[in-house]
Every structure is written in C-alpha cells, then in structure tokens.
PDB file of C-alpha atoms in Angstrom:
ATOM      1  CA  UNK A   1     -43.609 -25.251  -7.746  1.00  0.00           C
ATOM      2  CA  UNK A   2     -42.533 -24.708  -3.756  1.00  0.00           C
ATOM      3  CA  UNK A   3     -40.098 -27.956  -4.133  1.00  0.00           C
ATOM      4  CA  UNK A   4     -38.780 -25.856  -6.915  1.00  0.00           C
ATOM      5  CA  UNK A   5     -38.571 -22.718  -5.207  1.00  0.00           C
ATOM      6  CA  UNK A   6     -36.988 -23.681  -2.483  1.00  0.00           C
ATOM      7  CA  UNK A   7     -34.253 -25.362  -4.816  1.00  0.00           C
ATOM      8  CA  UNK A   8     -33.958 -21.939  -6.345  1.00  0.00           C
ATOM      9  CA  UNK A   9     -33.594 -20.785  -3.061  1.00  0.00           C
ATOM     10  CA  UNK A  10     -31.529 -23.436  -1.548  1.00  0.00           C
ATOM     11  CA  UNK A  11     -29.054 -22.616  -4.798  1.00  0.00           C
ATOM     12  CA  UNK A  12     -29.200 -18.872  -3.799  1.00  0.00           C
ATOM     13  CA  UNK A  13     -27.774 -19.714  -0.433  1.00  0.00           C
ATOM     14  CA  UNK A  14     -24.947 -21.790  -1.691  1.00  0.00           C
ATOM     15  CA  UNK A  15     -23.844 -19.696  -3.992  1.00  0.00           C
ATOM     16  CA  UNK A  16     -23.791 -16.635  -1.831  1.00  0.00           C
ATOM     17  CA  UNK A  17     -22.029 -18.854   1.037  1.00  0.00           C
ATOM     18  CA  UNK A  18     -19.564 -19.678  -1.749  1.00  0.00           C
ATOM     19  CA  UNK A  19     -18.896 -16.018  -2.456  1.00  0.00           C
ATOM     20  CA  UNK A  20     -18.053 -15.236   0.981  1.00  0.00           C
ATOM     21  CA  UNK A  21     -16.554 -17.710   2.238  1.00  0.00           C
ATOM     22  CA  UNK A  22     -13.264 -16.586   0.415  1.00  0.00           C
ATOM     23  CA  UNK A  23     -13.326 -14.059   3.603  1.00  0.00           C
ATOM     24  CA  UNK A  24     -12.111 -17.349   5.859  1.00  0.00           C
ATOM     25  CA  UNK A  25      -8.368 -17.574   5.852  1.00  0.00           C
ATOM     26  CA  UNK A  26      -7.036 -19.343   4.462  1.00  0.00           C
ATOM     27  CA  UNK A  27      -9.362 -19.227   1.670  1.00  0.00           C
ATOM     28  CA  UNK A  28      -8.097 -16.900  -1.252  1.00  0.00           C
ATOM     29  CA  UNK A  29     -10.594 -14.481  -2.800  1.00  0.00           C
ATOM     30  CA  UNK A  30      -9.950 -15.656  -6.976  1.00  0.00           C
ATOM     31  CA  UNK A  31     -10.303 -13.495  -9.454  1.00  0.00           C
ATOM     32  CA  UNK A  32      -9.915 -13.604 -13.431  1.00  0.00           C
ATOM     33  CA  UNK A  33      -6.157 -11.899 -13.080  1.00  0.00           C
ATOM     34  CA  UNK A  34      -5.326 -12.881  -9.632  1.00  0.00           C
ATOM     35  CA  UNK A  35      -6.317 -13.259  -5.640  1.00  0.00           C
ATOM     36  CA  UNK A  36      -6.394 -11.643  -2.720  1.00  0.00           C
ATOM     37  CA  UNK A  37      -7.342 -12.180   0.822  1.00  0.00           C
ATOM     38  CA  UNK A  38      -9.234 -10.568   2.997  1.00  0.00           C
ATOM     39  CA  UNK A  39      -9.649  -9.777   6.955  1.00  0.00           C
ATOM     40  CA  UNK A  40     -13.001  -8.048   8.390  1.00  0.00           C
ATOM     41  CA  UNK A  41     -14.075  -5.599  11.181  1.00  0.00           C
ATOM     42  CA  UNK A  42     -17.284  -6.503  12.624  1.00  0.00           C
ATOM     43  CA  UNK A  43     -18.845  -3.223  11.546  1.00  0.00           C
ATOM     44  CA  UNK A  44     -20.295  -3.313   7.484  1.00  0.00           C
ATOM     45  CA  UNK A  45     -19.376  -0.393   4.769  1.00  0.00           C
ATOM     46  CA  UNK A  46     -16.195  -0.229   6.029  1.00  0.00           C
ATOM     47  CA  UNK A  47     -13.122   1.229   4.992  1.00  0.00           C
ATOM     48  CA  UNK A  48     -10.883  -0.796   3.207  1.00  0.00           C
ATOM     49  CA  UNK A  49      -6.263  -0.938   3.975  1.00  0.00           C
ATOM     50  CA  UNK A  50      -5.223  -2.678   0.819  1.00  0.00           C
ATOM     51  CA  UNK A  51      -1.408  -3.769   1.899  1.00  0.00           C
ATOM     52  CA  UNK A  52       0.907  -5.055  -0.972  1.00  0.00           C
ATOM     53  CA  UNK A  53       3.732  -7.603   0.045  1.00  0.00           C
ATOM     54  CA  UNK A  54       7.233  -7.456  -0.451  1.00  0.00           C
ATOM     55  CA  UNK A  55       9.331  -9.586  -2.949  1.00  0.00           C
ATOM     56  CA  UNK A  56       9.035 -13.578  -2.398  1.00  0.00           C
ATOM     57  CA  UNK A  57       5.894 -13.416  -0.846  1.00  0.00           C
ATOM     58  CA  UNK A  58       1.904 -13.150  -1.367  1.00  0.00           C
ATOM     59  CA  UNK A  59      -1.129 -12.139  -0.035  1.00  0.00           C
ATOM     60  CA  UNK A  60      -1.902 -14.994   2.464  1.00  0.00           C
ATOM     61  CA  UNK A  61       1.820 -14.090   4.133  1.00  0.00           C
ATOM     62  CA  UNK A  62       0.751  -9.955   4.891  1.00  0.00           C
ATOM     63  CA  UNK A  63      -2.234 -12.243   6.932  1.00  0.00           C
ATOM     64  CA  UNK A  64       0.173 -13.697   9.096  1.00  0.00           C
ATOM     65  CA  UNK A  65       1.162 -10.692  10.461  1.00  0.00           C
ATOM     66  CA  UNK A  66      -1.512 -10.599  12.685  1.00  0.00           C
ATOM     67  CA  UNK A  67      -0.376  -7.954  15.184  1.00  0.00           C
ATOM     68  CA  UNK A  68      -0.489  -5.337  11.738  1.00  0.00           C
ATOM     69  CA  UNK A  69      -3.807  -7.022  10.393  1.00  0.00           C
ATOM     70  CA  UNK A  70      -5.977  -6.846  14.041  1.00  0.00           C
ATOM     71  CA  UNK A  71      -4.527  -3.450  14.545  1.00  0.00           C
ATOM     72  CA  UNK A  72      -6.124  -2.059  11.330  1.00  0.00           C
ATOM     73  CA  UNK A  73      -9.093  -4.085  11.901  1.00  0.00           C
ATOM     74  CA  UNK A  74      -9.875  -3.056  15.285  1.00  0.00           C
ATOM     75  CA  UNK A  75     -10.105   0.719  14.050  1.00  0.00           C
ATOM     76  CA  UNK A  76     -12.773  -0.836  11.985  1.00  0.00           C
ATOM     77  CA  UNK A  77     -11.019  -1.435   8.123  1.00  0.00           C
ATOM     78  CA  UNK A  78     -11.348  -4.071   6.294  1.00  0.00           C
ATOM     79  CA  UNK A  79      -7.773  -5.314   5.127  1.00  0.00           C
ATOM     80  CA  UNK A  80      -6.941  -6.859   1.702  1.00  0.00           C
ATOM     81  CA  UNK A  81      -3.656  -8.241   0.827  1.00  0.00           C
ATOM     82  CA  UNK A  82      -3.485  -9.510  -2.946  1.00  0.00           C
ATOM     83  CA  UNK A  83      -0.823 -11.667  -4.591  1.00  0.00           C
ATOM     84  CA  UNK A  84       1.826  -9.865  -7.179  1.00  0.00           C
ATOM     85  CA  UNK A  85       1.561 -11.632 -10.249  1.00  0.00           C
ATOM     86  CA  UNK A  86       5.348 -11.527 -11.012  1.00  0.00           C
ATOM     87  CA  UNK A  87       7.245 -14.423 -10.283  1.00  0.00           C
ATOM     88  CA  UNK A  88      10.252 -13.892  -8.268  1.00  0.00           C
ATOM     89  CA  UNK A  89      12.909 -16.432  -8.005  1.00  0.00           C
ATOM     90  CA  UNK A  90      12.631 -20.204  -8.122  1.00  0.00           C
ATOM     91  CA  UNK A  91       9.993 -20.348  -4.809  1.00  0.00           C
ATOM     92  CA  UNK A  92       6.481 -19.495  -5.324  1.00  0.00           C
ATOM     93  CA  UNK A  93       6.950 -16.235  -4.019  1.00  0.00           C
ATOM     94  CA  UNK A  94       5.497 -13.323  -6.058  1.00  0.00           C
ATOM     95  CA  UNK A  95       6.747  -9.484  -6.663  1.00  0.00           C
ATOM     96  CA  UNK A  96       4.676  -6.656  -8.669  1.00  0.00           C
ATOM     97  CA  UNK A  97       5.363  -5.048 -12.187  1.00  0.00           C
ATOM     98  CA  UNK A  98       6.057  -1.450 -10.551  1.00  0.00           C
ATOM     99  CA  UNK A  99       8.517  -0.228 -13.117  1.00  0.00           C
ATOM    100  CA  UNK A 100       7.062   1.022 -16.686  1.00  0.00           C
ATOM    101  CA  UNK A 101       9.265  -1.520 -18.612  1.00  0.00           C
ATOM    102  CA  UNK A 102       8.088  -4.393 -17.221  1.00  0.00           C
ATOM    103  CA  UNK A 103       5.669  -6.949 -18.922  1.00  0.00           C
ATOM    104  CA  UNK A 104       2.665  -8.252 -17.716  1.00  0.00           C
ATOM    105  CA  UNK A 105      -0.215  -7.639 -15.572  1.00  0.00           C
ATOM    106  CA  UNK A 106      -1.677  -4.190 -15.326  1.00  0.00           C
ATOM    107  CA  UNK A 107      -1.175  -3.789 -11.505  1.00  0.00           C
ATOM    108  CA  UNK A 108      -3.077  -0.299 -11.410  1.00  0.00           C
ATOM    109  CA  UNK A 109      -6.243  -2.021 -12.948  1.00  0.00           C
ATOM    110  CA  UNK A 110      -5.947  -5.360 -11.150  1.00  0.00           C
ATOM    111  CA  UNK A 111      -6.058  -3.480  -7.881  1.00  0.00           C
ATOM    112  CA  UNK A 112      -8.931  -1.122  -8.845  1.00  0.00           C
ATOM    113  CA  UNK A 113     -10.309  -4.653  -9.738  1.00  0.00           C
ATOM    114  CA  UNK A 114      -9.669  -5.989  -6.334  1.00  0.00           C
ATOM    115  CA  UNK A 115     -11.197  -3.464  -4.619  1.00  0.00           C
ATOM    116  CA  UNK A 116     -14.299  -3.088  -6.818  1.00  0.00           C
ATOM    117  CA  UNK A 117     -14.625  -7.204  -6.082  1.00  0.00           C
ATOM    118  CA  UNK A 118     -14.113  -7.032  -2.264  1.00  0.00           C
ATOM    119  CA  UNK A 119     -16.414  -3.982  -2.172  1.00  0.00           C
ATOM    120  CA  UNK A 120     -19.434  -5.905  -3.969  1.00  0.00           C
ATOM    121  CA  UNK A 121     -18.760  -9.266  -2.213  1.00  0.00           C
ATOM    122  CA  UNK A 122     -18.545  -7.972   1.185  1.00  0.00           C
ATOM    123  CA  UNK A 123     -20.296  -3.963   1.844  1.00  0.00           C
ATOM    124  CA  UNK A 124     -16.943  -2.331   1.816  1.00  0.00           C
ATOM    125  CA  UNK A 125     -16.167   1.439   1.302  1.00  0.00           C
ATOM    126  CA  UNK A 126     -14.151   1.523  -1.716  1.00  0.00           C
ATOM    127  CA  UNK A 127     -14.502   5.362  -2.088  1.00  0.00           C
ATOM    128  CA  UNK A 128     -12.328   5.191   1.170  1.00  0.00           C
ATOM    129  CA  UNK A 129      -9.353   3.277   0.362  1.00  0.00           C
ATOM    130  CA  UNK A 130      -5.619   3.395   1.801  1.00  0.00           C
ATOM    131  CA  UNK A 131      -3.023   1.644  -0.355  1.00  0.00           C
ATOM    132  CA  UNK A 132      -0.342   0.741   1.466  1.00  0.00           C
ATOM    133  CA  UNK A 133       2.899  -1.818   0.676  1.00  0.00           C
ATOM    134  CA  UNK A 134       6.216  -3.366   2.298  1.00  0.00           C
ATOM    135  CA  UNK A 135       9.511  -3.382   0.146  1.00  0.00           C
ATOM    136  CA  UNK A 136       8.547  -4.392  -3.424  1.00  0.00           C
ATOM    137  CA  UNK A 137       4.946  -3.828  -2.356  1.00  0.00           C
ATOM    138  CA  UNK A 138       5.931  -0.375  -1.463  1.00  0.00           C
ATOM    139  CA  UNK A 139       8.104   0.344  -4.443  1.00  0.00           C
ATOM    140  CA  UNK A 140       4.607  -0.774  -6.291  1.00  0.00           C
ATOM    141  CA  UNK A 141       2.613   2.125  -4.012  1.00  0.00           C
ATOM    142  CA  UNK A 142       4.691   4.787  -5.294  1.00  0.00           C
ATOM    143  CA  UNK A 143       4.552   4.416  -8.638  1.00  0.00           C
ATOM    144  CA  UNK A 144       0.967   3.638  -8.963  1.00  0.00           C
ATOM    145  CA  UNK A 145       0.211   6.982  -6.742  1.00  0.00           C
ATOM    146  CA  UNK A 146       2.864   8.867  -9.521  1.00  0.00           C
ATOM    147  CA  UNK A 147       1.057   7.734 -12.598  1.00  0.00           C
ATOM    148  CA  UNK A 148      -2.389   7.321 -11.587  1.00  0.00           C
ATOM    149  CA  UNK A 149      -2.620   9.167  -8.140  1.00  0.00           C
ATOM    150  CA  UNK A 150      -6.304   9.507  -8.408  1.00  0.00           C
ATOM    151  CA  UNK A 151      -7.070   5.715  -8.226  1.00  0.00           C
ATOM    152  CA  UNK A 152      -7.185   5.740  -4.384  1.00  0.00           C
ATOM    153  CA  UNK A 153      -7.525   8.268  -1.721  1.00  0.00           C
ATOM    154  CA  UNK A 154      -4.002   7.783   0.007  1.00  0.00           C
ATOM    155  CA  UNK A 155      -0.816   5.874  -0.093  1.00  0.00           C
ATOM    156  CA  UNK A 156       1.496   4.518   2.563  1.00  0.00           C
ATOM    157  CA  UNK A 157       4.836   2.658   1.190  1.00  0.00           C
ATOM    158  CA  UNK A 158       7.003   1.518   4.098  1.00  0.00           C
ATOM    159  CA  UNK A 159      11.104   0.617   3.396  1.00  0.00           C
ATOM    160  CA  UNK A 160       9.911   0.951  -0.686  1.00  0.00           C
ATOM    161  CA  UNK A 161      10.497   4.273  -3.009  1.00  0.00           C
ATOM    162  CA  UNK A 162      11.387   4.505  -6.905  1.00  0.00           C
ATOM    163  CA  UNK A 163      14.330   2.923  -8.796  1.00  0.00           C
ATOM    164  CA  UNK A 164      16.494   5.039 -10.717  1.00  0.00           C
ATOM    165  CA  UNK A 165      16.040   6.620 -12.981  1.00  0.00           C
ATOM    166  CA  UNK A 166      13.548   8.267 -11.427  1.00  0.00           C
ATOM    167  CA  UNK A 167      10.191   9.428 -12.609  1.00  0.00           C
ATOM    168  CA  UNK A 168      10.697  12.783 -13.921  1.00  0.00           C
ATOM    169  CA  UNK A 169       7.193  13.652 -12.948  1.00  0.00           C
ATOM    170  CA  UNK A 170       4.570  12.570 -11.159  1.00  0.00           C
ATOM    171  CA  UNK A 171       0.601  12.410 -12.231  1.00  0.00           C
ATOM    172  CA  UNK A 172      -0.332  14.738  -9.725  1.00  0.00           C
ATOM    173  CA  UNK A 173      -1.098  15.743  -6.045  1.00  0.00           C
ATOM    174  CA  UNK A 174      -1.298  12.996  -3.331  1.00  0.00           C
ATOM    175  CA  UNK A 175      -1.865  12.289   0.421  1.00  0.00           C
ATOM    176  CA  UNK A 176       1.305   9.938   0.819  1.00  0.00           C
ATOM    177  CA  UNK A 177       2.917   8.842   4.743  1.00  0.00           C
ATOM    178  CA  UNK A 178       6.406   6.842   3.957  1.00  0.00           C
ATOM    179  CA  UNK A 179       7.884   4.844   6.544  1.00  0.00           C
ATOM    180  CA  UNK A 180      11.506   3.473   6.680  1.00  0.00           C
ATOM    181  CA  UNK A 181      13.889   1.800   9.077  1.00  0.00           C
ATOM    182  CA  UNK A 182      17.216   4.172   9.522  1.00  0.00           C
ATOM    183  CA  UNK A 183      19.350   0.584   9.888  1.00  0.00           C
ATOM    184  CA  UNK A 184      17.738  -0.555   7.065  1.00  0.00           C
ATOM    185  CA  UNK A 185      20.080  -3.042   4.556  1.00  0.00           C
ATOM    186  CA  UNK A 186      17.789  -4.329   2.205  1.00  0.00           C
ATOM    187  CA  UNK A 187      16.345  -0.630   0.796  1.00  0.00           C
ATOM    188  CA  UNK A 188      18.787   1.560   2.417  1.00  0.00           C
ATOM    189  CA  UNK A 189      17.619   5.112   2.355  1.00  0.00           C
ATOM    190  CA  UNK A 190      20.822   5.699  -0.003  1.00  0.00           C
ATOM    191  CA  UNK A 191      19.600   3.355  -2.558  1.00  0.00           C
ATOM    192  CA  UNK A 192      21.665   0.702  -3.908  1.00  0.00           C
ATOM    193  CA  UNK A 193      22.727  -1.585  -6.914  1.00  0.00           C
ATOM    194  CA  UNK A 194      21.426  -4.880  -7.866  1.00  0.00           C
ATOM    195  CA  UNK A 195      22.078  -7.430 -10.372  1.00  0.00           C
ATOM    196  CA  UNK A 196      25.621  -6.366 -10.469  1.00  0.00           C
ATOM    197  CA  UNK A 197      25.185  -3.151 -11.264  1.00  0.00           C
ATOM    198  CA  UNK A 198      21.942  -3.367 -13.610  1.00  0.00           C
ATOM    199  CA  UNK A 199      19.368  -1.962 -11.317  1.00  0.00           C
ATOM    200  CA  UNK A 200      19.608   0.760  -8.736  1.00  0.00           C
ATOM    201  CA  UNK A 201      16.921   1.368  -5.835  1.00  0.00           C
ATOM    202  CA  UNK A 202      16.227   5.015  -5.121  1.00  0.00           C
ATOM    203  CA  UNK A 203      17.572   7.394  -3.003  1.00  0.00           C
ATOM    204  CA  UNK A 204      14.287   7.776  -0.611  1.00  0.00           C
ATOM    205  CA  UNK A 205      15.074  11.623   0.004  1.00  0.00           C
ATOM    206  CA  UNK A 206      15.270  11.850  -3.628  1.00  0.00           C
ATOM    207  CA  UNK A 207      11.790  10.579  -4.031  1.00  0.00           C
ATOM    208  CA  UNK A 208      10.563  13.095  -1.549  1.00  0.00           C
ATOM    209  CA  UNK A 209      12.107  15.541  -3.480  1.00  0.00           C
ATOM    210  CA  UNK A 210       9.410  14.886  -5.983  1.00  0.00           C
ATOM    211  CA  UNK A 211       6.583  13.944  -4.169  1.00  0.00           C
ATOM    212  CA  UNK A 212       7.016  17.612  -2.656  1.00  0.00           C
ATOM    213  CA  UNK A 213       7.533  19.055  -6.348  1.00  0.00           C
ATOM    214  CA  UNK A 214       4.366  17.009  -7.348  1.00  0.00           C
ATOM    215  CA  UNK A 215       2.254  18.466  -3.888  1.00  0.00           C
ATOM    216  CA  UNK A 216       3.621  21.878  -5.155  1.00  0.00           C
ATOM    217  CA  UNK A 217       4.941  22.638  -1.380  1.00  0.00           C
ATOM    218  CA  UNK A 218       6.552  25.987  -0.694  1.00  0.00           C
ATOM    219  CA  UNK A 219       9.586  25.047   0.546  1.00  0.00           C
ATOM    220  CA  UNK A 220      12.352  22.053   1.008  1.00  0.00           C
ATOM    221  CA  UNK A 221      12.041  22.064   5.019  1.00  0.00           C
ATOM    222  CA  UNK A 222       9.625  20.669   6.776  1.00  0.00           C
ATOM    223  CA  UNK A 223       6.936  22.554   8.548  1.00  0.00           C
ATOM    224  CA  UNK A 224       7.057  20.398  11.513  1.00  0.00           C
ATOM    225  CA  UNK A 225       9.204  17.855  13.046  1.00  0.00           C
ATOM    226  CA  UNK A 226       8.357  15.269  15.942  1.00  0.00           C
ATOM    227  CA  UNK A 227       9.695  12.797  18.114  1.00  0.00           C
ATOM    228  CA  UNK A 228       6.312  10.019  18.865  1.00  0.00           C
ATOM    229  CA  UNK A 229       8.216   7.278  20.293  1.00  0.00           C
ATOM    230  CA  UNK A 230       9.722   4.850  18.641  1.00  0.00           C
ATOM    231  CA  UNK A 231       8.841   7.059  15.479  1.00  0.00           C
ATOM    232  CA  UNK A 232      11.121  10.846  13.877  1.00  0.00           C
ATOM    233  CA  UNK A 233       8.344  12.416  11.594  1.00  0.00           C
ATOM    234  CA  UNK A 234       8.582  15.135   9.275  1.00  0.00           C
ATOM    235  CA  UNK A 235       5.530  16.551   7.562  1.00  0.00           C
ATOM    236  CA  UNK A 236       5.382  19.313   4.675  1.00  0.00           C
ATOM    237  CA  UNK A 237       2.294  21.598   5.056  1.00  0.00           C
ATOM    238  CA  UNK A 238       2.990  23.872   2.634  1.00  0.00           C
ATOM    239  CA  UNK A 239       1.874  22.113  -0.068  1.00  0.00           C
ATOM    240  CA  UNK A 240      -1.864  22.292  -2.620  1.00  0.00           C
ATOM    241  CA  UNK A 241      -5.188  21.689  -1.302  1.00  0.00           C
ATOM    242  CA  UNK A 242      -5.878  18.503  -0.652  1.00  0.00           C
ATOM    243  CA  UNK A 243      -2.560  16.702  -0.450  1.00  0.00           C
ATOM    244  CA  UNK A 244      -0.076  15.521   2.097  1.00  0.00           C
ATOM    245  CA  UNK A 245       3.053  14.779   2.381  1.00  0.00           C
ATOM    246  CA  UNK A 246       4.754  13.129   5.888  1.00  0.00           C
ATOM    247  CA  UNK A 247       8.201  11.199   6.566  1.00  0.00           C
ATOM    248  CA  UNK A 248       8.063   8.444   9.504  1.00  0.00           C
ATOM    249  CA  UNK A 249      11.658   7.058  10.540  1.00  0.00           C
ATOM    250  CA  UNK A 250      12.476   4.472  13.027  1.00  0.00           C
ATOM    251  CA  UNK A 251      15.628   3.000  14.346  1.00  0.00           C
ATOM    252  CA  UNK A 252      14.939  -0.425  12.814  1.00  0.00           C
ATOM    253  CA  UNK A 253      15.808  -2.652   9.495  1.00  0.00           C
ATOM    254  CA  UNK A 254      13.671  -3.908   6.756  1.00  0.00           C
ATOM    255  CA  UNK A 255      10.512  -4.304   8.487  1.00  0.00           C
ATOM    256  CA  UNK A 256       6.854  -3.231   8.967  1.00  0.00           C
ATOM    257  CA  UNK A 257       7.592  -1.301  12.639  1.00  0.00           C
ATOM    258  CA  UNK A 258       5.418  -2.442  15.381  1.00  0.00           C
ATOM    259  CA  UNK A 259       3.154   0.768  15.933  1.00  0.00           C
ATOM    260  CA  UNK A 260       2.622   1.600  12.433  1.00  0.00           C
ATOM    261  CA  UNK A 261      -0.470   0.733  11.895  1.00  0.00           C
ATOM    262  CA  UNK A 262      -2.436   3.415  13.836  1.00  0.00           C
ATOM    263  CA  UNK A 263       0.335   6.093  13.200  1.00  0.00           C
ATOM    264  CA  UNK A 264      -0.561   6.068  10.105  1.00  0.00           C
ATOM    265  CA  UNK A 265      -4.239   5.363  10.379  1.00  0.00           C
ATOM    266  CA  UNK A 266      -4.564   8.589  12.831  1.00  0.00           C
ATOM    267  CA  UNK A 267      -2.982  10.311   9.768  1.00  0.00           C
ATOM    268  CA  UNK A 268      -5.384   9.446   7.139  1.00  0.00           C
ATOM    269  CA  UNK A 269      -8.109  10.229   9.352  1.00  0.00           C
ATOM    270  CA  UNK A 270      -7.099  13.339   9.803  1.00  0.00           C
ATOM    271  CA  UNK A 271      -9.163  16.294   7.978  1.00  0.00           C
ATOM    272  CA  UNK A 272      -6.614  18.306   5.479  1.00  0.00           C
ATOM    273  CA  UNK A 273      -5.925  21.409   6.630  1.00  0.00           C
ATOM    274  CA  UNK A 274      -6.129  23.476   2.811  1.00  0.00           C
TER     275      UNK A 274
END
C-alpha cells in the first residue's frame, strides 16, 4: 500500500512538473485550439500582459524581445504571447482572424481560453489582464475590445487600428492606450491599400474618432497634451466612468518603441479619475 502510494505520488509530481514546465522557453504552453508561451515574475497571483504578434510571426518570437518581456516582468506581470491561428504566407508565420468575415478560430474565446489556462496552471490574476498587440496583433486588440470590450480590463494596440470599413459601432466603453510610430510605412497613420486595392488599413485618427464616440467623451480635443521623451501623448478625460482613452506617438517606424512598456504600464495602473 506505501509502494503504491508513493507511485500515486511519484505520478502526482510528474504530472504537475509536466504542466509547468511549458513556463520554460522554449517550451510552448498547448492547448486544444492553440499555444502560447509564457514569461514569469518571481512574485505569484500576478497580473497577467497578454501581447499578440504581428503578421508572419508567433508567440515564441514576442519572447525574443526580451528588453519588452523583462520590462513587463520586472513590474511584476506575468507575460503571455499566443500563436494566431491564421496562416500567413508560405512561412510558418501566423496572423489572427480580426475582421468579422474571416473564417476560423474564435480569437475572442481562444484568448479568454488562454488566460483561464495560464491562470490555473500557474496562480495568475486573470481578473487583471492587459491585452496588448503589434501590427496584425494590434489590429486583433481593437476589434476584440469593439465587440466584446468587457472580456479584459484594458487594451493597448501599438502601429495596429481597424480596416475599412470601419466598425460603425463599438460594444461599449473601454480603457484603451494606442501607440504608433509617426514614420511609420507598414500601418501608416493614413491607412493604406493592399492586395491591389482589395483591402484598406484604417485611418488611425479615424479609429479614435470612435473609440471617443464609444467612451462618450465631451469633446474632439484632447484634455491634455504631453511631451515624455521620446513619446507626444494625448489623452481624452472627458469621457464615462470608468474608461480611458490616450494617444502615444513617437518619431519611429513599424516597431514596438523602446520605453513602451512602462509608459503604458504606469497608465493602467493608474486609478480612473470618474
């Protein structure tokens, strides 16, 4: 009866180790409808940065950015970086099924899933939960926080806003921080055409034309403007209880700017005025 207890036991161990060990890069946490990966803080129940990559890529790529990743984690968040399930080109790079007509995975519940997962496997906060995204990953933020804005507490796209046409109308309210590079080519704040004229990225100003109709602010303008080196920020104040709306330029391209992370960390840390 001990010999088989301490199988049991042994068994216990394993498995557990198994379950965790997905937390070692480059070890992919798997999941029924996909993967993600995961980076730590040393401190338990923490708050979770789940950061979506950009076209071509996947989850174990947003780890290589280290200088982003340790940032986040030495403010003590756990970061998670799933893998779009939408193939994109001939490479193994993935995207994510942001716009309404396109077929496959349910991104919204995948990532609900993939929080729910990391939160169970590894003590994590997930009523605290930023969702954040570069390019693609970013056009996939803002149209999960316009249809189902409620699914986590706040978003932050960088260089990634809607395609035209446009959402109409958004779910509701949001705390939302967008970040874009003034030089850059890729998603210009303009918007451009793709595919030879098929598809057409968003003007960005555009989208925060809606995102303030959706936060119901009072007024176009800004209530405040500021230079924070190497970042021009413009925040609407004016807006319902319990949303937030700010703009974050640099004089960059298509990138994630160095500094970003606790910009916008310091920002959803911040109590809400309303």
């Amino acid at each position: 009866m001990i010999r088989a207890l301490g199988l049991v036991l042994g068994l216990c161990v394993i498995a557990s180790t198994a379950q965790s060990a997905c937390g070692s890069a480059p070890t992919a946490c798997k999941m029924p409808a996909g993967e993600y990966h995961i980076a730590l803080p040393e401190s338990g129940s923490a708050p979770i940065v789940v950061f979506l990559h950009g076209a071509g890529s996947n989850g174990a790529n947003v780890m290589r950015n280290t200088g982003m990743v340790n940032s986040l984690r030495r403010r003590g968040y756990a970061v998670l970086a799933p893998t779009g399930a939408r193939i994109f080109g001939k490479g193994p790079g993935r995207s994510w099924n942001f716009l309404p007509e396109m077929q496959g995975r349910d991104e919204t519940r995948f990532l609900q899933d993939v929080v729910a997962d990391a939160a169970d496997r590894f003590d994590l906060n997930p009523k605290r939960v930023l969702l954040a995204g570069f390019s693609a990953g970013g056009f996939m933020v803002n149209y999960l926080a316009c249809t189902a804005p409620d699914t986590f507490a706040a978003y932050a796209p960088v260089s990634g806003g809607f395609w035209r046409p446009q959402p109409e109308r958004c779910g509701g309210p949001v705390r939302l921080f967008h970040t874009h590079g003034w030089r850059d080519a890729t998603v210009p704040l303009e918007g451009r055409f793709l595919g030879e004229g098929r598809y057409q990225q968003g003007d960005i100003f555009a989208g925060l034309q809606l995102w303030r109709a959706t936060n119901l602010c009072g007024d176009e303008k800004p209530s405040s403007t500021a230079l924070t080196d190497p970042f021009w920020r413009r925040k609407w104040e004016d807006c319902t209880q319990d949303s937030a709306l700010e703009l974050a330029l640099f004089s960059g391209a298509h990138q994630v700017p160095p500094g970003w992370a606790d910009m916008v960390l310091d920002w959803f840390e911040t109590p809400l005025k309303n």
